[in-house]
Short mmCIF file of C-alpha atoms in Angstrom, two decimals:
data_model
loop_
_atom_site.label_atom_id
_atom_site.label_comp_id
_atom_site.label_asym_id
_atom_site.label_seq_id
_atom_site.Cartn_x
_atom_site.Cartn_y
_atom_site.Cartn_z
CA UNK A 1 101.55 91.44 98.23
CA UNK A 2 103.98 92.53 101.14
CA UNK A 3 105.62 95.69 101.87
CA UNK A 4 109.29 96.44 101.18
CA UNK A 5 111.95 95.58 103.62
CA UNK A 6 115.09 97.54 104.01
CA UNK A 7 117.00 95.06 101.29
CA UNK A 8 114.14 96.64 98.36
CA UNK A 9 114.07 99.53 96.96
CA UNK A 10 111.13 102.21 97.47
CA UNK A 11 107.90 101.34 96.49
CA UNK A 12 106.18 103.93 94.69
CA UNK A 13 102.31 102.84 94.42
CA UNK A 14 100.55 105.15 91.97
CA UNK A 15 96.26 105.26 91.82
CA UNK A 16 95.00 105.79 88.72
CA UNK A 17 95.84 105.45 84.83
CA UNK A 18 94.83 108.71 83.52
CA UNK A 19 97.16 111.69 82.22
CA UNK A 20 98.68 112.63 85.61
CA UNK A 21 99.24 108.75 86.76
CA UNK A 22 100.94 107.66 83.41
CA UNK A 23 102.93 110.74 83.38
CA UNK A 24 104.42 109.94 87.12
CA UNK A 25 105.04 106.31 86.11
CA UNK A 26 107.15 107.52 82.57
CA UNK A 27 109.12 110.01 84.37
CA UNK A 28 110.44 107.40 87.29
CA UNK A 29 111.44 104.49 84.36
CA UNK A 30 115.02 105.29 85.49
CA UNK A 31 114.51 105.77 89.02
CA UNK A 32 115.85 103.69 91.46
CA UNK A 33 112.13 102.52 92.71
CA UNK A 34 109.60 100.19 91.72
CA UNK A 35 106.44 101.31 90.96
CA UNK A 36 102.61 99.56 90.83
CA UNK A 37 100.00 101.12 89.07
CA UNK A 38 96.34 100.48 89.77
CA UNK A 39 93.31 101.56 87.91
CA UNK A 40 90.15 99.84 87.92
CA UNK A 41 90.06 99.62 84.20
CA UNK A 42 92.87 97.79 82.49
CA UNK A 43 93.08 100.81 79.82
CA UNK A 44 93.51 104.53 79.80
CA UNK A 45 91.09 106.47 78.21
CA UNK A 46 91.70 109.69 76.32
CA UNK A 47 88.72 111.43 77.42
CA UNK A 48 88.93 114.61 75.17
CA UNK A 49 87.69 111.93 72.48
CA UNK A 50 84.75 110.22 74.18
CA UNK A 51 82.05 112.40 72.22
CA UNK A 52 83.44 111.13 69.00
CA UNK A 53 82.58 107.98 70.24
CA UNK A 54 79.27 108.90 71.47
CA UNK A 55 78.36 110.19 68.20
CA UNK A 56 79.67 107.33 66.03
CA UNK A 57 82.63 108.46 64.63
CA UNK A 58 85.35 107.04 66.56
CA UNK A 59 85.66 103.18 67.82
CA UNK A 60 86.38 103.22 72.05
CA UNK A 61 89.72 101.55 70.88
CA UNK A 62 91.09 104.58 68.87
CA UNK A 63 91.26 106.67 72.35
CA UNK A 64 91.70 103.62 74.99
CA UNK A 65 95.28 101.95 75.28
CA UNK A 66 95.96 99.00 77.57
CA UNK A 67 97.78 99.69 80.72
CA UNK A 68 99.33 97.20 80.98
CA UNK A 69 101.66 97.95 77.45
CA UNK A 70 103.24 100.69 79.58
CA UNK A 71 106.07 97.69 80.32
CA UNK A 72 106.80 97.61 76.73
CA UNK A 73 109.21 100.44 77.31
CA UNK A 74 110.00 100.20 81.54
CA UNK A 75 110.42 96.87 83.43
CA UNK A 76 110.36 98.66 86.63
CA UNK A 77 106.81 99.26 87.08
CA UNK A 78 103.60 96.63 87.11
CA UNK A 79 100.23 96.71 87.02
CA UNK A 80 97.45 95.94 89.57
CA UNK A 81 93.64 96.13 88.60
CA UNK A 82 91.45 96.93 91.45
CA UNK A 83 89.44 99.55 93.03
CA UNK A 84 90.66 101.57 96.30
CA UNK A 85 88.24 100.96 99.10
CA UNK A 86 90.38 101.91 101.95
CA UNK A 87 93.65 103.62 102.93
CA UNK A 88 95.95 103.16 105.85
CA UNK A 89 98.13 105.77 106.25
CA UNK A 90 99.89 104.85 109.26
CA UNK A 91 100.60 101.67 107.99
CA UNK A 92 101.36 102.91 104.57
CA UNK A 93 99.24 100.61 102.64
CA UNK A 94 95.94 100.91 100.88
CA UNK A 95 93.22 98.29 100.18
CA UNK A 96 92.07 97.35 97.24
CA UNK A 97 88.45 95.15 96.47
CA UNK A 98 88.99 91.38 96.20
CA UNK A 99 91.26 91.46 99.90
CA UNK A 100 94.05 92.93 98.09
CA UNK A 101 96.71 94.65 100.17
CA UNK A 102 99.25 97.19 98.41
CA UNK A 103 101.82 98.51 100.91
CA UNK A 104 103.55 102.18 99.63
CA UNK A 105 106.76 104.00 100.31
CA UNK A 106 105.57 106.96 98.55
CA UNK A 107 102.10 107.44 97.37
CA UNK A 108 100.16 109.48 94.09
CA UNK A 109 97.05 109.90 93.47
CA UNK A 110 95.64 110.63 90.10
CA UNK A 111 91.75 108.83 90.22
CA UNK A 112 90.28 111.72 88.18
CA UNK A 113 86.82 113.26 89.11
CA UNK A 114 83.12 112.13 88.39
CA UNK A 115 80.25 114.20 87.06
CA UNK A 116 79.05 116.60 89.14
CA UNK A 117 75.01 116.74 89.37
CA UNK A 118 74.88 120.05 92.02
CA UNK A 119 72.03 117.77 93.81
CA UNK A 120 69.71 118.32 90.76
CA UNK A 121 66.61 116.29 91.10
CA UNK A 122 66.92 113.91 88.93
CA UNK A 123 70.34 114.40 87.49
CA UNK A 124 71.63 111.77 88.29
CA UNK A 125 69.20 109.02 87.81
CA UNK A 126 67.86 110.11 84.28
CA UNK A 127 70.75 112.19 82.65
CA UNK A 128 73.79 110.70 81.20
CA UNK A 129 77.27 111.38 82.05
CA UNK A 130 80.31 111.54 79.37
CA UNK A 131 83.51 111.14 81.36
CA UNK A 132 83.75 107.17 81.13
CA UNK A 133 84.28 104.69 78.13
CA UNK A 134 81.19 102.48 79.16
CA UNK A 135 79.00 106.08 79.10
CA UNK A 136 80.15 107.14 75.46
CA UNK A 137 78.75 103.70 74.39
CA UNK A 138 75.69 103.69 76.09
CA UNK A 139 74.75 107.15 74.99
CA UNK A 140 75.78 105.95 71.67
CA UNK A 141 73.60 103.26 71.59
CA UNK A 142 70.79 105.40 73.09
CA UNK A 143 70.99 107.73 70.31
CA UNK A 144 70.09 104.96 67.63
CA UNK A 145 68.10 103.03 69.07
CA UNK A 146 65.50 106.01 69.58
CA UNK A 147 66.45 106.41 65.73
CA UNK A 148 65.86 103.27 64.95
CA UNK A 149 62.56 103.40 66.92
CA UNK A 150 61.19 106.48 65.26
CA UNK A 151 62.06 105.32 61.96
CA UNK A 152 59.04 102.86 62.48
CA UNK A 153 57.04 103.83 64.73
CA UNK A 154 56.99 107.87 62.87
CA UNK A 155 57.41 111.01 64.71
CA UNK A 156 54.26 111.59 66.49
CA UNK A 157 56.28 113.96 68.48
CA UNK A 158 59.14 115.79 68.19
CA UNK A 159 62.84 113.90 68.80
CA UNK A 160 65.13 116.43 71.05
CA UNK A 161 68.67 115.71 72.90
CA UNK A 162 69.16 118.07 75.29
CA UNK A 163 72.70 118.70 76.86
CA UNK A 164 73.79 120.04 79.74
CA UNK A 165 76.51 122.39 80.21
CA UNK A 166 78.30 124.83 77.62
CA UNK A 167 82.01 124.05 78.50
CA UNK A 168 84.01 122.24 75.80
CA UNK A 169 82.69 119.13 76.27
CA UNK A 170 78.67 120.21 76.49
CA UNK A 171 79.74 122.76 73.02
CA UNK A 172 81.30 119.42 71.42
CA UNK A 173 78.69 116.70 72.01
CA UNK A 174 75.60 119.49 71.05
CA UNK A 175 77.78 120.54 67.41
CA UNK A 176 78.59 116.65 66.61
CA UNK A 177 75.22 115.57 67.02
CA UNK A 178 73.94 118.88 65.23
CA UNK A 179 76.33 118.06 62.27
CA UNK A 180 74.72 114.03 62.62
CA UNK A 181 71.06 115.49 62.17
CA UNK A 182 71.93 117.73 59.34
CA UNK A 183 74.47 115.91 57.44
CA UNK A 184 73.74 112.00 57.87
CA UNK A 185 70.15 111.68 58.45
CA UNK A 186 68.82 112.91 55.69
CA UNK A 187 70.40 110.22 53.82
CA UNK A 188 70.75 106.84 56.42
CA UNK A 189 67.35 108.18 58.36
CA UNK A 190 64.67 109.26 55.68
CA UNK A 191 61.84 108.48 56.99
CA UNK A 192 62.71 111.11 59.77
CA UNK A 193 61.66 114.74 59.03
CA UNK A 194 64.97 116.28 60.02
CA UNK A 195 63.26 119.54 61.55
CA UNK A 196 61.30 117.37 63.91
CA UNK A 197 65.04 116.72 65.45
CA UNK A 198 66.21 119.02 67.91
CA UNK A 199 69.52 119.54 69.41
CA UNK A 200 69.29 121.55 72.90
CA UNK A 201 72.11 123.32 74.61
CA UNK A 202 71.72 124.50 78.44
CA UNK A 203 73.89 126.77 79.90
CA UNK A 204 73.49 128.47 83.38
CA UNK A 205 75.99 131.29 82.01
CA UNK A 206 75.46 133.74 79.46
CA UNK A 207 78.07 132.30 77.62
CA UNK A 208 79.28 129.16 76.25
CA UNK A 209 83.14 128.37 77.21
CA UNK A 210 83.88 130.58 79.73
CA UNK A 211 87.13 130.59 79.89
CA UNK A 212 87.96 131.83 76.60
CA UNK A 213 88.39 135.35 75.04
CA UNK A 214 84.83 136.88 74.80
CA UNK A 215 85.38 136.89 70.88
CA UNK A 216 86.14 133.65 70.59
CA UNK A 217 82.92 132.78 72.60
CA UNK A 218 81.19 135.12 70.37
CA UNK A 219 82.18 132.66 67.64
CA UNK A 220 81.32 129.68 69.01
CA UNK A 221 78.20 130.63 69.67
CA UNK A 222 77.63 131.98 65.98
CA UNK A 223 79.22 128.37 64.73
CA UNK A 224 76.19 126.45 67.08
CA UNK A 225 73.54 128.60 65.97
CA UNK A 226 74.85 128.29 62.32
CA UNK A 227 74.27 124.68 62.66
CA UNK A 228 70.90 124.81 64.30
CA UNK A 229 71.35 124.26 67.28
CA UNK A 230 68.73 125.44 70.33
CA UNK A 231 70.81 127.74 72.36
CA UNK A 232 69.28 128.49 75.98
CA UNK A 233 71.89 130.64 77.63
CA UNK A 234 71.16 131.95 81.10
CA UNK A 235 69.22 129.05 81.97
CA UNK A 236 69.09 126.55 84.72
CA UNK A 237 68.31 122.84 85.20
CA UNK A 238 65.83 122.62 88.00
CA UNK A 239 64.85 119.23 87.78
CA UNK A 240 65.43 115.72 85.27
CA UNK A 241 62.68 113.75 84.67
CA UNK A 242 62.98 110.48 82.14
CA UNK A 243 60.94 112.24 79.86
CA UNK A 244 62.88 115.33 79.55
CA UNK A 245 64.24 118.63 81.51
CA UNK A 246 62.64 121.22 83.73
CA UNK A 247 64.53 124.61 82.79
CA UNK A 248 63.62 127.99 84.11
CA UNK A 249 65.30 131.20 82.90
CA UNK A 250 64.45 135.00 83.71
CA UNK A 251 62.04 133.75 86.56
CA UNK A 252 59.93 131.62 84.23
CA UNK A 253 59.70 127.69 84.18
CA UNK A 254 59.55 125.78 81.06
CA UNK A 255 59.50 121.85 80.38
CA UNK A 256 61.87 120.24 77.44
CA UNK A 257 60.74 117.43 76.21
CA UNK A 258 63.58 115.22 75.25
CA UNK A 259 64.47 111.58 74.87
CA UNK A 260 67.92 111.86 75.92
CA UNK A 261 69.90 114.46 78.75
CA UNK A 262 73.71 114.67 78.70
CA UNK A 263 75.26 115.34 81.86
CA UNK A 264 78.48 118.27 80.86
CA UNK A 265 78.10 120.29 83.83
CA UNK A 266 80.99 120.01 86.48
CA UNK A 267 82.94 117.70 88.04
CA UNK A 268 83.24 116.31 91.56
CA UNK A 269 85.35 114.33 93.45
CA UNK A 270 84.15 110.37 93.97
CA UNK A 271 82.20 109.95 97.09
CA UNK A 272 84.91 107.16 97.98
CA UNK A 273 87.47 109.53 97.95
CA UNK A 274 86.22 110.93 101.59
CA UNK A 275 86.74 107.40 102.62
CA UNK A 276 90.78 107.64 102.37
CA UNK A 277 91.36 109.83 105.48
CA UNK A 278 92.47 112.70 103.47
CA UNK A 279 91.84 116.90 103.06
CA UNK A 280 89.39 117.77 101.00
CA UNK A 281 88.73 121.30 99.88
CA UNK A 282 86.50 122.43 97.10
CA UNK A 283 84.37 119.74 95.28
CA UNK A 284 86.15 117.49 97.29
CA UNK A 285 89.25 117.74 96.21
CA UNK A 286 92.42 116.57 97.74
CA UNK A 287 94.35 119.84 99.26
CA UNK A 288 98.01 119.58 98.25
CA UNK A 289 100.78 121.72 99.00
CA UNK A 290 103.44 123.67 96.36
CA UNK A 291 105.44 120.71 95.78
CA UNK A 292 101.58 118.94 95.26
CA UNK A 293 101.94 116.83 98.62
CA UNK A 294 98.72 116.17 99.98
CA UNK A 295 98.54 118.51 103.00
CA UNK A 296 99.80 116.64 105.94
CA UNK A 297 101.88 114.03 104.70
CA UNK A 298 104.93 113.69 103.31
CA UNK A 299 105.29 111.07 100.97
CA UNK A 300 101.42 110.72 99.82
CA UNK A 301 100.47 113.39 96.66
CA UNK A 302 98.01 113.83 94.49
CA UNK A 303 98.04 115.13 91.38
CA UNK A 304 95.75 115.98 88.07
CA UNK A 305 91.76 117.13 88.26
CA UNK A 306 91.59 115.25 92.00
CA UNK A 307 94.01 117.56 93.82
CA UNK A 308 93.96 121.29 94.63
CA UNK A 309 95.75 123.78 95.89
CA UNK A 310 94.03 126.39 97.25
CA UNK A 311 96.62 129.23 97.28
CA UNK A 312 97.33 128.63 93.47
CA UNK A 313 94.08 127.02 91.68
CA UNK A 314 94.97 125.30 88.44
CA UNK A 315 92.29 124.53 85.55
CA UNK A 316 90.86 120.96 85.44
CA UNK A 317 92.89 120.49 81.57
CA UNK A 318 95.29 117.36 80.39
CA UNK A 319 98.07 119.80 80.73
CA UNK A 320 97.60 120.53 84.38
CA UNK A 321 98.05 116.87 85.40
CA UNK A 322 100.78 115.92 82.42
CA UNK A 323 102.72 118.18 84.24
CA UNK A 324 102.43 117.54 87.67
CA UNK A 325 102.33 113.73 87.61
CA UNK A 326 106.43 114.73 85.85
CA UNK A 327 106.63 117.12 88.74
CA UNK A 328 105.82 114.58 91.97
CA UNK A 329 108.67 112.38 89.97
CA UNK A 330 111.32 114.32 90.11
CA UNK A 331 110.47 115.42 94.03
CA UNK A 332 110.46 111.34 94.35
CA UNK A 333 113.16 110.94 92.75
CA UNK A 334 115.32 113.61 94.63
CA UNK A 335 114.18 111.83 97.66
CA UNK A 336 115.26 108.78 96.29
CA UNK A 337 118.90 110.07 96.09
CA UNK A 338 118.68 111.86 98.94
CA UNK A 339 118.36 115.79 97.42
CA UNK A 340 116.45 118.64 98.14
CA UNK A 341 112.90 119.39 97.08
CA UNK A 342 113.26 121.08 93.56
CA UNK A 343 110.90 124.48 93.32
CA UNK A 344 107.18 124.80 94.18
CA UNK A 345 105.82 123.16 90.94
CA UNK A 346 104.17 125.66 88.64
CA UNK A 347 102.18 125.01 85.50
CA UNK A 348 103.18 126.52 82.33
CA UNK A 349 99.49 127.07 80.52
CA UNK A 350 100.18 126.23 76.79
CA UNK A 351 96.86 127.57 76.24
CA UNK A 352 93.34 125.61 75.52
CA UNK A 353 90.79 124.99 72.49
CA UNK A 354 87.68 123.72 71.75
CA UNK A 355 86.06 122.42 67.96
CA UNK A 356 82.29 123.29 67.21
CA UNK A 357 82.24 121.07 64.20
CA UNK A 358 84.14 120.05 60.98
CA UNK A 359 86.34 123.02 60.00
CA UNK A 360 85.01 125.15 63.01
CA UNK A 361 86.80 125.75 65.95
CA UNK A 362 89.00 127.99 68.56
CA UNK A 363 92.17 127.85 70.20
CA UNK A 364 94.17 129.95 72.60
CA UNK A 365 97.75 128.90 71.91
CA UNK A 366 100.46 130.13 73.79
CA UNK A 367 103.10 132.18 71.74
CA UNK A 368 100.14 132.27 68.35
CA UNK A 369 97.04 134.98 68.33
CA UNK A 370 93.88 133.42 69.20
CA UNK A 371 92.53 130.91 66.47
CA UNK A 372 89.30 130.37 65.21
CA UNK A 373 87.90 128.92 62.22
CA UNK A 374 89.87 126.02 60.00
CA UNK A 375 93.16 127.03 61.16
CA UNK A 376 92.21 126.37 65.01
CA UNK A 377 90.55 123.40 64.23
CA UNK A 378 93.46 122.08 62.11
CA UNK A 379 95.27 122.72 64.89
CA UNK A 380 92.93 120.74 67.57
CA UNK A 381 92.76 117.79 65.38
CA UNK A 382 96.82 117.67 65.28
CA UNK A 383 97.27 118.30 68.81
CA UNK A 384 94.69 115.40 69.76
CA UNK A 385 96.57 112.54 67.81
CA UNK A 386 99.39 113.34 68.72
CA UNK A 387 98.34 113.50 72.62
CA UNK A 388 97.07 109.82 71.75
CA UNK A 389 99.38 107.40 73.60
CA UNK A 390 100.04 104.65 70.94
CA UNK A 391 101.06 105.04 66.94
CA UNK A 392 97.80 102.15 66.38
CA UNK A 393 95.42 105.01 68.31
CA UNK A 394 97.08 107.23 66.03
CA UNK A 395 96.72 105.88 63.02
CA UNK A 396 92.89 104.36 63.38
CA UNK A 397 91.92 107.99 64.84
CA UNK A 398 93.38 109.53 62.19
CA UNK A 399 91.75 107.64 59.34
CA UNK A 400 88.11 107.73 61.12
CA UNK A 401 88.37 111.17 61.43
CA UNK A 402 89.55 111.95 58.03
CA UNK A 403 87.10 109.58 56.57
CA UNK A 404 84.32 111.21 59.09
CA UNK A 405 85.13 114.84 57.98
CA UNK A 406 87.08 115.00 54.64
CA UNK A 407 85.14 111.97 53.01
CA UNK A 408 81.39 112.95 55.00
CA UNK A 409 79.57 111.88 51.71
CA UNK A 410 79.92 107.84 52.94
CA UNK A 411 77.79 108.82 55.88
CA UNK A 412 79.35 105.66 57.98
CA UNK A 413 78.82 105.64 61.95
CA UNK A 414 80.51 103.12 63.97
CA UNK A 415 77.26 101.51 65.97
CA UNK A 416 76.57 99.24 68.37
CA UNK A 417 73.83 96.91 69.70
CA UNK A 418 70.42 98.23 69.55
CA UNK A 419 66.73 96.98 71.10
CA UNK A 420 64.76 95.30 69.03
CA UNK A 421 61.79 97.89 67.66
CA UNK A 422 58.56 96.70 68.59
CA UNK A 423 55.91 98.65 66.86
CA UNK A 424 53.44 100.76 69.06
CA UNK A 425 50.32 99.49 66.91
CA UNK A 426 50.03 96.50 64.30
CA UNK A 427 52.07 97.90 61.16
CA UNK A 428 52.28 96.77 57.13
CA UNK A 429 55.19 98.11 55.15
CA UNK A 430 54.48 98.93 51.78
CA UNK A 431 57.11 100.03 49.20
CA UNK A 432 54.89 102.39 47.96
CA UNK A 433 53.55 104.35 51.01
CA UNK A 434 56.77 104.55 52.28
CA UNK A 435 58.78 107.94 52.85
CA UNK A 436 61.66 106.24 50.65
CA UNK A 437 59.43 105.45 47.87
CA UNK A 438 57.69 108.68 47.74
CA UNK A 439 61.43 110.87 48.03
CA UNK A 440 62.80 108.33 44.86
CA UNK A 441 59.26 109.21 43.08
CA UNK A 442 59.29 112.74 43.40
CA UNK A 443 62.84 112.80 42.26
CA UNK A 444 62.14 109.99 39.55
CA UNK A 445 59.28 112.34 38.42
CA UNK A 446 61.18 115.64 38.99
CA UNK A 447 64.50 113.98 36.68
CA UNK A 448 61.53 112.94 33.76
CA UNK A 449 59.95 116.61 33.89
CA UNK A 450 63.57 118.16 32.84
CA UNK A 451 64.62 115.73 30.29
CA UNK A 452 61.10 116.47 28.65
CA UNK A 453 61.44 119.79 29.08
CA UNK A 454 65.00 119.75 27.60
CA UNK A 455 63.75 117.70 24.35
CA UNK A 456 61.15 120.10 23.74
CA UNK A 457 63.69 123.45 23.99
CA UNK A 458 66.51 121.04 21.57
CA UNK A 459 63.98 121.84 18.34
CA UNK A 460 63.61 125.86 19.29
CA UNK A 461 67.50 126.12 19.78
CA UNK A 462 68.15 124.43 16.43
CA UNK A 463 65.70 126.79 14.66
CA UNK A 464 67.02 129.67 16.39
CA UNK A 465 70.87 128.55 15.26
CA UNK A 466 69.73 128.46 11.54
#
């Protein structure tokens, strides 16, 4: 690839596929510019989904849509898969792995952020992450196969997940899998004793989602406990080991045992993004100015959860970046044509929710009171399909979520590949010692007991009627 010459028009290059990037590319379709957009994925992923797909009810195709459709509806703009390993700023261009050279006339960045592991022993090597495609499957798979595993080998010990964090992702991974536990395995698992499985939340604050009304946290919390799940508020993570979690809270230590840790705590920058010759401010965050130019350049900006401004802070939401990845547009545009700078961009907050479970959740909508219960979680399942990018991600989301929490009786999970389960000691399956056989016995017997019983009370009523 070589750089534009006076005879093109401006190259706009634009790093990463997420909210902020895709907004920036739909806004310029009738600019006078050409645009390449590079992700190292070849799809977008609608992250507010992944823990649907971590807990089996969602496919990773119902929230991922292929970049590369985005020319369906603009011919101006291609795409480029590859991974930024180094920029040039003086020569305008940026290098990608494989030896690919992109040069830029004007430059955004939208990569997103990474989990954030606060140098917790551990954390990282033995705790799993949610902010990735790949990572909803693997936990996914994780999850069943130490199902599958205790289904055979029995529950010697006690089967925990512990997760991490009580923002809105930690609050809906722990109430999905609570809701999986009480709702599905007593059916598609029972040889599992269901209060042998335990669902662990840990948050540092007293609170889970912070950022809400204190009521509406108040409700949330109510709405976990309701579904059994083991609150530890006020606690820290001091260290993850691959058999579990060392907490501590009020000054005293104690040891989780768990088979899986998920990783909701915070966000970070990627390490590679102090590679790119850039300012970085908190978390490592690009610094960017009012009209979200990275501070010190003029024609390189950065928008969505990687940049910051430090005079004006903005919340790491979809909304955030939807709106300034429009914003940086139109400044490129009026550039473009040669007009000034429009306004310092400023967000307009159209308010936030969260869902706990099926018909639980809360929302702070701008313009409506704040929401909880069915009406707020109506509300969150509308807003997320519609945020989808594609009628087909629509549509399938729709249908697996209606199916998942209207029609819950089918008890379906969309699975994956599994280990083979190797029992721990040499093991014989009878029909009859087994926990199925014994449940359809006891209910066999129970069903007999009450049609005798009802034969015998038939005679007595008849006597009685005469």
């Amino acid at each position: 690839m070589t750089g534009p010459d006076s005879t093109k028009r401006p190259h706009v290059v634009v790093v990463g596929g997420g909210f902020g990037g895709l907004a920036a590319v739909r806004k310029l379709r009738k600019a006078d510019v050409d645009i390449t957009l590079i992700d190292r994925h070849t799809y977008n992923t609608f992250q507010p989904l992944l823990y649907q797909v971590a807990t089996a009810s969602l496919n990773p195709g119902d929230i991922t849509w292929f970049l590369r459709a985005v020319r369906a509806k603009q011919d101006n703009v291609r795409f480029v898969k590859g991974t930024v390993v180094a920029m040039d700023h003086g020569q305008q261009s940026i290098l990608l792995d494989g030896n690919i050279t992109v040069r830029y006339d004007y430059l955004v960045i939208a990569v997103g952020v990474t989990a954030n592991f606060f140098g917790i022993e551990g954390a990282a090597e033995y705790s799993m992450p949610l902010y990735r495609r790949s990572q909803a499957l693997a936990l996914r798979d994780r999850i069943f196969a130490n199902l599958e595993d205790a289904a055979i080998n029995g529950q010697n010990r006690d089967l925990r997940v512990v997760v991490v964090g009580g923002g809105a992702t930690g609050v809906e991974t722990a109430g999905a899998l609570a809701e999986m536990r009480n709702l599905d395995l007593p059916t598609t698992y029972p040889e599992l004793d269901r209060d042998r499985v335990h669902i662990t939340l840990v948050e540092m604050a007293p609170h889970v989602l912070g950022p809400f009304d204190p009521r509406l946290r108040d409700y949330a919390r109510k709405s976990l406990e309701k579904r059994g799940v083991d609150l530890r508020l006020g606690t820290a993570v001091k260290e993850v080991r691959p058999d579990g979690v060392l907490v501590e809270s009020n000054g005293t230590q104690e040891f989780l045992e768990a088979g899986i840790v998920v990783w909701a705590s915070g966000v970070t920058a990627h390490p590679m993004v102090g590679e790119w010759g850039l300012p970085q401010g908190r978390g490592g965050r690009i610094e960017v100015d009012g009209h979200l130019r990275v501070r010190g350049f003029r024609n390189v900006f950065a928008i969505g959860d990687i940049a910051v401004n430090p005079d004006h802070p903005l919340p790491q939401l979809a909304q955030p970046a939807l709106q300034g990845g429009r914003y940086v547009a139109r400044v490129i545009n009026n550039d473009v044509e040669g007009k000034a700078d429009p306004p310092p961009f400023k967000y307009r907050d159209k308010g936030t929710m969260a869902t706990i479970g099926r018909a639980s959740a809360i929302a702070e909508v701008k313009g409506l009171p704040k929401l909880k219960g069915f009406i707020a979680w109506a509300i969150w399942v509308a807003v997320h399909i519609a945020s989808l990018l594609d009628n087909r991600n629509r549509f399938a989301t729709m249908t697996n979520l209606s199916v998942k929490f209207l029609l819950w009786r089918s008890h379906s999970a969309i699975v994956g590949e599994t280990p083979y389960v190797i029992a721990h000691e040499p093991k014989v399956l009878d029909a009859e010692a087994s926990p199925v056989a014994k449940k359809a016995a006891k209910k066999s017997a129970a069903k007999k007991a009450a049609k005798s019983a009802a034969k015998k009370a038939a005679p007595d009523e008849r006597r009685n009627s005469r």
